[in-house]
Coordinates of C-alpha atoms in Angstrom, one line a residue:
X118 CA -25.1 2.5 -14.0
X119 CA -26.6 5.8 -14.5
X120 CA -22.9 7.2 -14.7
X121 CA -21.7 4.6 -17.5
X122 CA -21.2 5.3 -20.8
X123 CA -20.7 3.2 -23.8
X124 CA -19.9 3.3 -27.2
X125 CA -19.8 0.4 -30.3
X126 CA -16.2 -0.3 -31.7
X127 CA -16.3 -2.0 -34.5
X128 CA -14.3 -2.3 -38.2
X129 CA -14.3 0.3 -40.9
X130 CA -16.3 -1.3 -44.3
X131 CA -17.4 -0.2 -48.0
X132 CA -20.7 1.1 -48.3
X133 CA -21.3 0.4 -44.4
X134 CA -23.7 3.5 -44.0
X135 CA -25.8 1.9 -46.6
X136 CA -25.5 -1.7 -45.5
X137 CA -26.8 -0.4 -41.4
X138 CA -29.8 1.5 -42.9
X139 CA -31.2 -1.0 -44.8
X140 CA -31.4 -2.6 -41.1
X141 CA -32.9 0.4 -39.8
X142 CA -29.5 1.6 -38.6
X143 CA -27.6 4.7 -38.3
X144 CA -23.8 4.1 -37.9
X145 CA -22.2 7.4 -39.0
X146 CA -22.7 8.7 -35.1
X147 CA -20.9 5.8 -33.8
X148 CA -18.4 6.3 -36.6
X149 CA -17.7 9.6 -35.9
X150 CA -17.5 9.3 -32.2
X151 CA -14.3 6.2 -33.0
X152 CA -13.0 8.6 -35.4
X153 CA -12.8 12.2 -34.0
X154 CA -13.2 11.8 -30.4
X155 CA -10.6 12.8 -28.1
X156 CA -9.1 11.7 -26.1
X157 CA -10.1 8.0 -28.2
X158 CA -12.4 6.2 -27.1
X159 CA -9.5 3.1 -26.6
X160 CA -7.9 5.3 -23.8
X161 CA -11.0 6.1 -22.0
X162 CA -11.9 2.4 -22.1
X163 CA -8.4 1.9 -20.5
X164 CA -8.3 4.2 -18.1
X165 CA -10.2 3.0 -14.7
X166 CA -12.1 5.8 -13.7
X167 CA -13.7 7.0 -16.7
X168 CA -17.2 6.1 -16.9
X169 CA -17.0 4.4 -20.6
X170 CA -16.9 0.8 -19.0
X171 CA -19.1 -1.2 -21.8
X172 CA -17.6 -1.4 -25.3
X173 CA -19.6 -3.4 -28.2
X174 CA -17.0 -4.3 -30.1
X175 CA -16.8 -6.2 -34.0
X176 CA -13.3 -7.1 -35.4
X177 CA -11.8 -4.6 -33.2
X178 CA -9.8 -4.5 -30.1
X179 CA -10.4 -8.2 -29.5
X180 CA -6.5 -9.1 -29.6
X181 CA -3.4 -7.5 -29.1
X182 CA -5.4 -4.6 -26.9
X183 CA -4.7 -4.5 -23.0
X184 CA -6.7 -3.5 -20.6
X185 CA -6.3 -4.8 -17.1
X186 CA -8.9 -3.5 -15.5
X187 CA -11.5 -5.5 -18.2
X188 CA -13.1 -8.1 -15.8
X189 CA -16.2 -9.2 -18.4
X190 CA -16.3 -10.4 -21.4
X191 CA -19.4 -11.3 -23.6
X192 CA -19.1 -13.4 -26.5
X193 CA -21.7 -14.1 -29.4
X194 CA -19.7 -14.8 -32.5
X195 CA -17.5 -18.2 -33.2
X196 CA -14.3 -17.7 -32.6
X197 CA -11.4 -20.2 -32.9
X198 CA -7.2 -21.2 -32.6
X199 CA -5.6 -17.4 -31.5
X200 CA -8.3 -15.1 -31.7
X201 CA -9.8 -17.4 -29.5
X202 CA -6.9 -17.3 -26.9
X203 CA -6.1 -14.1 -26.8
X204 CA -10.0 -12.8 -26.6
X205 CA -10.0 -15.1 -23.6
X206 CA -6.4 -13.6 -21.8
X207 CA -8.4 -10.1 -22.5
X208 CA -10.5 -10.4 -19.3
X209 CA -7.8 -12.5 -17.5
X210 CA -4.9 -9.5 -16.9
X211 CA -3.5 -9.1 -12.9
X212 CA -5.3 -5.8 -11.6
X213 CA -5.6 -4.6 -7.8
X214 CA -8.4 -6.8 -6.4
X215 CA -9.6 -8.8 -9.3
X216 CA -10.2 -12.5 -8.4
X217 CA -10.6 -13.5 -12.1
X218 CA -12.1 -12.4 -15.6
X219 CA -15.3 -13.9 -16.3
X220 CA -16.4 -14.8 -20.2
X221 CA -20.1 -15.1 -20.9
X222 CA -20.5 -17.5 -23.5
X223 CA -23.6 -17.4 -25.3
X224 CA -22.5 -19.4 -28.9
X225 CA -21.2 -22.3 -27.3
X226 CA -17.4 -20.7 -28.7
X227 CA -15.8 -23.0 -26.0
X228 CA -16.1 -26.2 -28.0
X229 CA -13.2 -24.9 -29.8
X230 CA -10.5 -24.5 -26.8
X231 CA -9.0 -27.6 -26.9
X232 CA -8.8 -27.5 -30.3
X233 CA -7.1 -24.0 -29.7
X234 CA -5.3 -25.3 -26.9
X235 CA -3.8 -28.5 -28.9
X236 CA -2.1 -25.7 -31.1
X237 CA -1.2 -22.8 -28.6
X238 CA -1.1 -24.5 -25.3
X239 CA 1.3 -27.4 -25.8
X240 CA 4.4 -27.5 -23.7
X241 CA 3.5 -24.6 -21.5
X242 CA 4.7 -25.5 -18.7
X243 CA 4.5 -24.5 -15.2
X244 CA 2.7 -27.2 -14.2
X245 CA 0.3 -27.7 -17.1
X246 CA -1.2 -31.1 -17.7
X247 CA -2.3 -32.1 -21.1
X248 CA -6.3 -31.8 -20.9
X249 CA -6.4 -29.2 -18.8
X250 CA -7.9 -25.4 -19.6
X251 CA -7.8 -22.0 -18.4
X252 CA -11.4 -21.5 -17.8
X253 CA -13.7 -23.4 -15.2
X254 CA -17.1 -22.2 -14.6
X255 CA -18.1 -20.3 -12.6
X256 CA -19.4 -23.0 -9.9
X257 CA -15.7 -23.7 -8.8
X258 CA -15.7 -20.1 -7.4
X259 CA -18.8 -21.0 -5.2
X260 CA -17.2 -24.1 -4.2
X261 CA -13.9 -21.8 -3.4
X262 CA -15.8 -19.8 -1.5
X263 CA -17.7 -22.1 0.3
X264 CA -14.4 -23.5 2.2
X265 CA -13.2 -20.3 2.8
X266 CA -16.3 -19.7 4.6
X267 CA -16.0 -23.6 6.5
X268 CA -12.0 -22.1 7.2
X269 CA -13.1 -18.4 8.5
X270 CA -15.4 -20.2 10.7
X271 CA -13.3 -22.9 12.4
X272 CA -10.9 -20.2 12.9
X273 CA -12.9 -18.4 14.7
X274 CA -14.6 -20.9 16.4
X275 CA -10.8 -21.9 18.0
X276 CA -11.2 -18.2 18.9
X277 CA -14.0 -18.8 21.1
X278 CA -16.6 -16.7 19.0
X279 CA -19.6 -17.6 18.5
X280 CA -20.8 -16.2 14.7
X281 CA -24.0 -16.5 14.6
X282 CA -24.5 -15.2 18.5
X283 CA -23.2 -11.6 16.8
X284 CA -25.9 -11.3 15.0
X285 CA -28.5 -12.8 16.8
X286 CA -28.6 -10.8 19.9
X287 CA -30.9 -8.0 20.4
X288 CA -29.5 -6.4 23.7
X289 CA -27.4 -2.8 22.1
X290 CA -25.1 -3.7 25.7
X291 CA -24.7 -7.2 24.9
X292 CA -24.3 -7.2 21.4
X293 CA -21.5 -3.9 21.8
X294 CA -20.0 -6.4 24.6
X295 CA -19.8 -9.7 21.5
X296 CA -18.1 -7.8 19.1
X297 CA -15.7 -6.2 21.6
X298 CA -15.0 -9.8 23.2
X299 CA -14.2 -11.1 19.3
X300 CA -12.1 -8.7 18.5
X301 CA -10.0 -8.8 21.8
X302 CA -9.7 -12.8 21.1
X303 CA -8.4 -11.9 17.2
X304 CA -5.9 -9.9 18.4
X305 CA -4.0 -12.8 20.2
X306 CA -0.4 -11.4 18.1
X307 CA 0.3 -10.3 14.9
X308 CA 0.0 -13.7 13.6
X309 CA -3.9 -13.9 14.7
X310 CA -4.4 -10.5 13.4
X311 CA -3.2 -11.4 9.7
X312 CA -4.3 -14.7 9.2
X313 CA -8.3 -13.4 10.0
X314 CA -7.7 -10.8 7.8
X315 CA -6.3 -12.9 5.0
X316 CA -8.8 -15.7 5.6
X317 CA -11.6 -12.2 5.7
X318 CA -10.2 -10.9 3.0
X319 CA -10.3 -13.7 0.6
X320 CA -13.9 -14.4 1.5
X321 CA -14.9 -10.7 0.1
X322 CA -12.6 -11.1 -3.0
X323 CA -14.8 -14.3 -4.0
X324 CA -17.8 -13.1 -2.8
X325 CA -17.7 -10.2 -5.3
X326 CA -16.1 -12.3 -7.9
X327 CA -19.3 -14.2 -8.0
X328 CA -21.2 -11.4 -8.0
X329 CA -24.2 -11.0 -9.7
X330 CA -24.8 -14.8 -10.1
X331 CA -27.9 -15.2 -7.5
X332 CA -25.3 -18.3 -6.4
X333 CA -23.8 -15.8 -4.2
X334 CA -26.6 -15.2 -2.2
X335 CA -26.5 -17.7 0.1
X336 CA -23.4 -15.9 1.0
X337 CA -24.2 -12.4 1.5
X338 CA -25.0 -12.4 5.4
X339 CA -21.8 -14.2 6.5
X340 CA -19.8 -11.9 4.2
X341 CA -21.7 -9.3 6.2
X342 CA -20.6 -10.8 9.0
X343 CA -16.9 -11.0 8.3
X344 CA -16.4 -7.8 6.7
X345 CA -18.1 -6.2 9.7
X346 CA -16.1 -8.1 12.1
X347 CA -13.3 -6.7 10.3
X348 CA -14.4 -3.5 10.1
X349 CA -14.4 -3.3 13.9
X350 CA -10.6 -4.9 14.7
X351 CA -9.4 -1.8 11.7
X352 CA -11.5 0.8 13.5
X353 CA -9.5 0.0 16.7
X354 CA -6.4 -0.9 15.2
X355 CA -5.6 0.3 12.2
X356 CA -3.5 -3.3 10.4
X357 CA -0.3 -1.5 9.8
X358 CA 2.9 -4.4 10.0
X359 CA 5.8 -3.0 11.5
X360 CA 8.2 -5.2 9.6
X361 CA 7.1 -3.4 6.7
X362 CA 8.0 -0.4 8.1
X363 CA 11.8 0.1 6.6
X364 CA 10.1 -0.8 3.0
X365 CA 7.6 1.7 3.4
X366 CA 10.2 4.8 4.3
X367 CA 12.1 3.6 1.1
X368 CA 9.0 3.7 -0.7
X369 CA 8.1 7.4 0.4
X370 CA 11.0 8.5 -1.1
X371 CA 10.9 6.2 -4.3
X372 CA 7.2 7.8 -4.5
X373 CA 8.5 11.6 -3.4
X374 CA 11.0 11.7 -6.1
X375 CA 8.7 9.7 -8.7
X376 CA 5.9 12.2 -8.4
X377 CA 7.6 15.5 -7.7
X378 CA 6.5 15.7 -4.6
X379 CA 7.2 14.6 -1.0
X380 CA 4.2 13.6 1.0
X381 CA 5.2 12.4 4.8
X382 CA 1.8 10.0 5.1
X383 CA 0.2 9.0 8.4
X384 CA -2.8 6.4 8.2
X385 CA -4.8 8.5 10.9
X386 CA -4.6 12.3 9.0
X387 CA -3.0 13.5 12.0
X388 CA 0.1 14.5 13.2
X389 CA 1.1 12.3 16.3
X390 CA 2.5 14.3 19.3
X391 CA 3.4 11.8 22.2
X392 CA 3.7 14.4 25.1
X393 CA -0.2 14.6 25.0
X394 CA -0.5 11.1 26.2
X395 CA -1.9 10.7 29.3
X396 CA 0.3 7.6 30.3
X397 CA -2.1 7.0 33.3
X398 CA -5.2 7.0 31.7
X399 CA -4.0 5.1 29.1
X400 CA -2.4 2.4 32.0
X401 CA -6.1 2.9 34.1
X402 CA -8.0 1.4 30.5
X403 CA -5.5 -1.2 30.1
X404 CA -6.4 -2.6 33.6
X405 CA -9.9 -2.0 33.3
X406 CA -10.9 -3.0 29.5
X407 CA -9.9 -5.0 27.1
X408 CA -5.9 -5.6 27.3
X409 CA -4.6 -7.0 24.2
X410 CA -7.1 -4.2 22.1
X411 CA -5.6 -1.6 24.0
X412 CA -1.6 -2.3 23.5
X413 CA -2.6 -3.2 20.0
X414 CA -4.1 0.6 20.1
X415 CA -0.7 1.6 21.8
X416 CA 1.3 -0.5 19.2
X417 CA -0.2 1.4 16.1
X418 CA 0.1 5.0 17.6
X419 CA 3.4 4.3 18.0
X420 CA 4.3 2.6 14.7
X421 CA 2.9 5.4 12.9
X422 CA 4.9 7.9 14.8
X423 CA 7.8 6.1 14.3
X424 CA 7.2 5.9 10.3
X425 CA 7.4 9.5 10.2
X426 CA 10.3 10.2 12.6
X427 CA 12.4 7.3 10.7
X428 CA 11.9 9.1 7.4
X429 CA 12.9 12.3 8.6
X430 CA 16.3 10.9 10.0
X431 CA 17.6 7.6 9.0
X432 CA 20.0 7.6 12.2
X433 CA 16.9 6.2 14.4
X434 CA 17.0 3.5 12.8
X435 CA 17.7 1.6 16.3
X436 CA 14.5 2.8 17.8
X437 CA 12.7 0.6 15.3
X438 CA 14.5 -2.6 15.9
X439 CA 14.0 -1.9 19.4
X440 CA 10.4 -1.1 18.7
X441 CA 10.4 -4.6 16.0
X442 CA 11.9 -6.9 18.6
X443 CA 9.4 -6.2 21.2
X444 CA 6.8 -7.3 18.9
X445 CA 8.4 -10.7 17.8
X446 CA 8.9 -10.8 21.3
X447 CA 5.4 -10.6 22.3
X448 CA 4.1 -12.9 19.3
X449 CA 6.4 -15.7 20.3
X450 CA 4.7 -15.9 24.0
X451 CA 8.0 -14.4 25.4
X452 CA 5.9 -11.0 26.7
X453 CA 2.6 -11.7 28.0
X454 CA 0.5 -8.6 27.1
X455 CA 0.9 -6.6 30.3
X456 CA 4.7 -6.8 30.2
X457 CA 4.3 -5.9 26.7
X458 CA 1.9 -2.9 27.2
X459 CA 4.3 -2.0 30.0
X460 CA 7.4 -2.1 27.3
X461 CA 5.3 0.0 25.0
X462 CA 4.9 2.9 27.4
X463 CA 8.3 3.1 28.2
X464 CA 9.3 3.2 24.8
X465 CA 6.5 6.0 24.4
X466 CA 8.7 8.2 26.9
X467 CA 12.1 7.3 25.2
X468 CA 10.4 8.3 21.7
X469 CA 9.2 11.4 22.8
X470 CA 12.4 12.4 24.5
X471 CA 14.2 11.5 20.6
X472 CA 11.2 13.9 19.3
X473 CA 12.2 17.0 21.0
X474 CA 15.6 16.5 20.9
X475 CA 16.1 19.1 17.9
X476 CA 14.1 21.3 20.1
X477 CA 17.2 20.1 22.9
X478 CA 20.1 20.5 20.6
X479 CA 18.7 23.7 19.7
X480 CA 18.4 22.9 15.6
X481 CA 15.8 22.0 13.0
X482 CA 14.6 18.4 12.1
X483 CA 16.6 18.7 9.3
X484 CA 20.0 19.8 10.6
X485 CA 19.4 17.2 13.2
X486 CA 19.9 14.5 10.4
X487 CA 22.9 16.0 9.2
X488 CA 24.4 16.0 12.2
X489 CA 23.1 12.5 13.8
X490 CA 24.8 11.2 10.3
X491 CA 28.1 12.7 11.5
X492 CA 28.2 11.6 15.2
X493 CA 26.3 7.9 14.8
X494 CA 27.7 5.5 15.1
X495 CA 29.5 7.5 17.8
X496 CA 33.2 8.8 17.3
X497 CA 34.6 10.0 20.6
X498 CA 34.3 13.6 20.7
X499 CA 35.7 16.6 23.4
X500 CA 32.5 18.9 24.0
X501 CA 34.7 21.5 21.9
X502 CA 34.7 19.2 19.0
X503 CA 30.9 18.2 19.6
X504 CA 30.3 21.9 19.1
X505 CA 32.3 22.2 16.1
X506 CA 30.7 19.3 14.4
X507 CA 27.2 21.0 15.3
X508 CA 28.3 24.2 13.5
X509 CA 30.0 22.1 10.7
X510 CA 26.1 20.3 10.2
X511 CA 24.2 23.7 10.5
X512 CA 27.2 25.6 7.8
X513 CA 26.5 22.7 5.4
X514 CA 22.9 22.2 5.1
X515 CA 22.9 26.1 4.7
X516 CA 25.0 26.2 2.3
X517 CA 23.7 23.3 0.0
X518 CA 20.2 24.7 0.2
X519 CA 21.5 28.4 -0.2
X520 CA 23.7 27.5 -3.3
X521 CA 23.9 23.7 -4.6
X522 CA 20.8 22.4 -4.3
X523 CA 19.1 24.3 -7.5
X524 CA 16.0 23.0 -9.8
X525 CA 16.1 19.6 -10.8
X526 CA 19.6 18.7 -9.5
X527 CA 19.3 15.2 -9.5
X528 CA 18.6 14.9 -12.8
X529 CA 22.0 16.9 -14.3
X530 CA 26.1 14.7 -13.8
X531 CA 27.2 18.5 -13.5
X532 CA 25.0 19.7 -10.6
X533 CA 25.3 16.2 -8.4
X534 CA 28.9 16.8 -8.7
X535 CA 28.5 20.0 -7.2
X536 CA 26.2 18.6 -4.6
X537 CA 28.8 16.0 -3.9
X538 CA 32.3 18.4 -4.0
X539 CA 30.1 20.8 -1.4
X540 CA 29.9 18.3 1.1
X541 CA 33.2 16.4 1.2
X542 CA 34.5 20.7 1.1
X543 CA 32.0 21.2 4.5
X544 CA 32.8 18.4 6.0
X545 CA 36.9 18.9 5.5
X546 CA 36.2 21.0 8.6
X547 CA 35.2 18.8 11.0
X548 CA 38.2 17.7 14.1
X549 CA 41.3 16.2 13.9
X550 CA 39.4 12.9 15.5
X551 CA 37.7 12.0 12.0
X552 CA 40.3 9.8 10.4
X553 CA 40.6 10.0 6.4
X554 CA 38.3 6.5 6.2
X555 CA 35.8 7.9 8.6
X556 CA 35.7 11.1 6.5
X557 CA 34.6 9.5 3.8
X558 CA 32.0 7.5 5.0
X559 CA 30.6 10.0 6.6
X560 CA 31.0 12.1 2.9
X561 CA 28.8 9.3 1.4
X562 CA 26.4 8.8 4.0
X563 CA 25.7 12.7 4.0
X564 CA 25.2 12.9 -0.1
X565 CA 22.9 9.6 -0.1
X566 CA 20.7 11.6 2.7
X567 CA 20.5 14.7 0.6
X568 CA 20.3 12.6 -2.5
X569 CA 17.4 10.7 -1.4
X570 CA 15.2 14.0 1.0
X571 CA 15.8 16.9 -1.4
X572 CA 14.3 16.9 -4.8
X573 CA 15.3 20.0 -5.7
X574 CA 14.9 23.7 -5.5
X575 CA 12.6 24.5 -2.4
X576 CA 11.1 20.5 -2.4
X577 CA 12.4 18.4 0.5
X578 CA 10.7 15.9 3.2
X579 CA 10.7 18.6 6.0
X580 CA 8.8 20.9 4.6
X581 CA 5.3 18.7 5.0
X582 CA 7.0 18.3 8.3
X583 CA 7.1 21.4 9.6

């Protein structure tokens, strides 16, 4: 609160100056400051992070003014038919986290919604029923909230943990030893995994929503609770889904190209590097601790070096429905958890073998790409002609990034063209054993690549990479 700033909006009117200091009031600062400050004081109130977050507002900026991140709403004037609605819809906009807008009421302005309602609300559809309103008080929330709890807890207590033991014990050992054993018996599959943290999650969300009303405080140690108890399974395994995995390489680039900028991101800060696992020691905890947390700990180093070897070249594409299918696997009960921890270790040494293998083929990442794009699916290939494609990848990435791919490309018909005649030119050179229809698959598949990992000039994926 010490941070927040606020500011009175309200309607220009004759002889105002001398109407607010007959009442002891000066307005001409706050008229000023709505006049001539910039930016205005409307775009600060939009914009999230600055700290003007309370607005005393008067004929102003009650309708037609959207803010999404508003979440109060006090009202102490009547108000009635559309200015009434869309006041209301002010504080009820879709933003991140936000459970619901809340409207303080202290005229009794409500007694005029279904009168509002009866004119604006008829025939609305999508499941309305004639008497019913967009607003409920604020009770409903704690009734909400009060079977998510009753939910959360039978969950668990299917889980075998006892709640109230976590919190009760005194002994450091014993205590370290309950939280460990509850978050070994969450992380029964994927499945158990995301519905705690949905059923978690949703307490929080309505916990806050009630927030400040002292009706939240027979709440606040079992949100505790929860949110700790979450805390713990995302500090050992960080809740990363791996069938989200293709979206999320399609969103790097959407958000690469979108920002100017290509950002390669990995949820621990740190590059991955799979020959430094010590596949003993790592076998040696599994049999001594807690199984399922540690191939859950396997499973997410993995996933997250996959992420960023997938982006890099589309062509391992294989390794992740490999990778997916041991997982649905495991979650249907087909793998018990040792023959899935088993699976993941194995995959660990065919994933780092795929890592190095630029290193192998003696090329970069990049040219890699390029040439896994001209051999996958495989076309039978002499060991001359496997050579000759090799030099026909390195001679065309060279050349594009040497000549064709210039500022902001992508953006000019003329310059994609060039792009585009470049490659089918380079890859005219590879052998005889690339028919005409292979050719020009292999044409597209190589402009979509350098479509979708160079920006322009000097700005591509590798580069973070590196």
């Amino acid at each position: 609160m010490e941070t927040t700033d606020m500011a009175a909006v309200i309607s220009s009117s004759q002889n105002e100056a001398e109407d607010f200091k007959q009442k002891g009031l000066d307005i001409m600062p706050h008229r000023h400051r709505m006049m001539n400050e910039s930016p205005g004081l409307d775009e600060k109130f939009k914009d999230e992070n600055h700290p003007l977050r309370i607005v005393f507002v008067c004929a102003m900026w009650m309708t037609r003014f959207d803010v999404p991140s508003c979440s109060t709403i006090y009202l102490d004037k009547p108000m009635q038919n559309h200015t009434l609605m869309q006041t209301i819809a002010r504080a009820n906009r879709v933003f991140k986290d936000k459970v619901n807008g809340l409207i303080m009421d202290y005229i009794g302005v409500f007694r005029n919604l279904q009168k509002a309602l009866a004119i604006y609300g008829a025939a609305a559809g999508g499941g309305i029923e004639e008497g019913d309103i967009p607003i409920k008080a604020k009770t409903a929330l704690v009734e909400q909230l009060r079977e998510e709890f009753a939910e959360a807890t039978d969950f668990c207590t299917a889980k075998k943990i006892d709640l109230p033991k976590l919190l009760s014990t005194q002994d450091a050992f014993a205590r370290t030893k309950l939280w460990a054993d509850a978050v070994e018996a969450i992380l029964h599959g994927d499945d158990s995994k995301r519905t705690y943290f949905s059923l978690a999650g949703n307490i929080t969300r309505l916990y806050k929503a009630i927030l400040p009303d002292p009706n939240a405080n027979e709440f606040t140690a079992s949100e505790a609770l929860f949110s700790r108890l979450t805390q713990e399974i995302r500090s050992e395994v960080p809740d990363v889904a791996i069938s989200e995995v293709k979206a999320q390489v399609e969103e790097l680039l959407d958000d690469s190209i979108m920002a100017g900028q290509f950002i390669i991101p990995d949820s621990q800060g740190q590059y991955i590097d799979l020959s430094q696992l010590d596949f003993e020691a790592l076998k040696a905890r599994f049999a001594t601790g807690y199984q399922r947390t540690e191939a859950e700990k396997l499973k997410g180093t993995l996933n997250r070096k996959l992420q960023r070897m997938v982006s890099l070249n589309k062509s391992r594409t294989n390794y992740l429905e490999k990778f997916q299918q041991m997982i649905e696997d495991y979650n249907a009960g087909l793998r018990n958890v040792e023959l899935f921890f088993n699976n993941l270790l194995t995959f660990a040494q065919d994933l780092e073998v795929e890592d190095k293998r630029a290193i192998a083929e003696n090329l970069t990442e990049e040219k890699l790409a390029i040439l896994d794009l001209l051999t996958k699916p495989e076309v039978n290939l002499t060991k001359q002609e496997e050579k000759e494609v090799k030099q026909v990848a390195k001679v065309l990435l060279e050349n594009l990034k040497r000549e064709k791919l210039v500022l902001d490309w992508r953006k000019r018909q003329q310059s994609r063209a060039v792009v585009q005649l470049a490659i089918e030119e380079g890859l005219d050179q590879l052998p005889q054993s690339y028919s005409a229809e292979i050719y020009e698959q292999k044409c597209d598949r190589v402009y979509q690549h350098i479509y979708d990992s160079y920006l322009d000039l000097g700005k591509n994926i590798y580069i973070v990479a590196a």
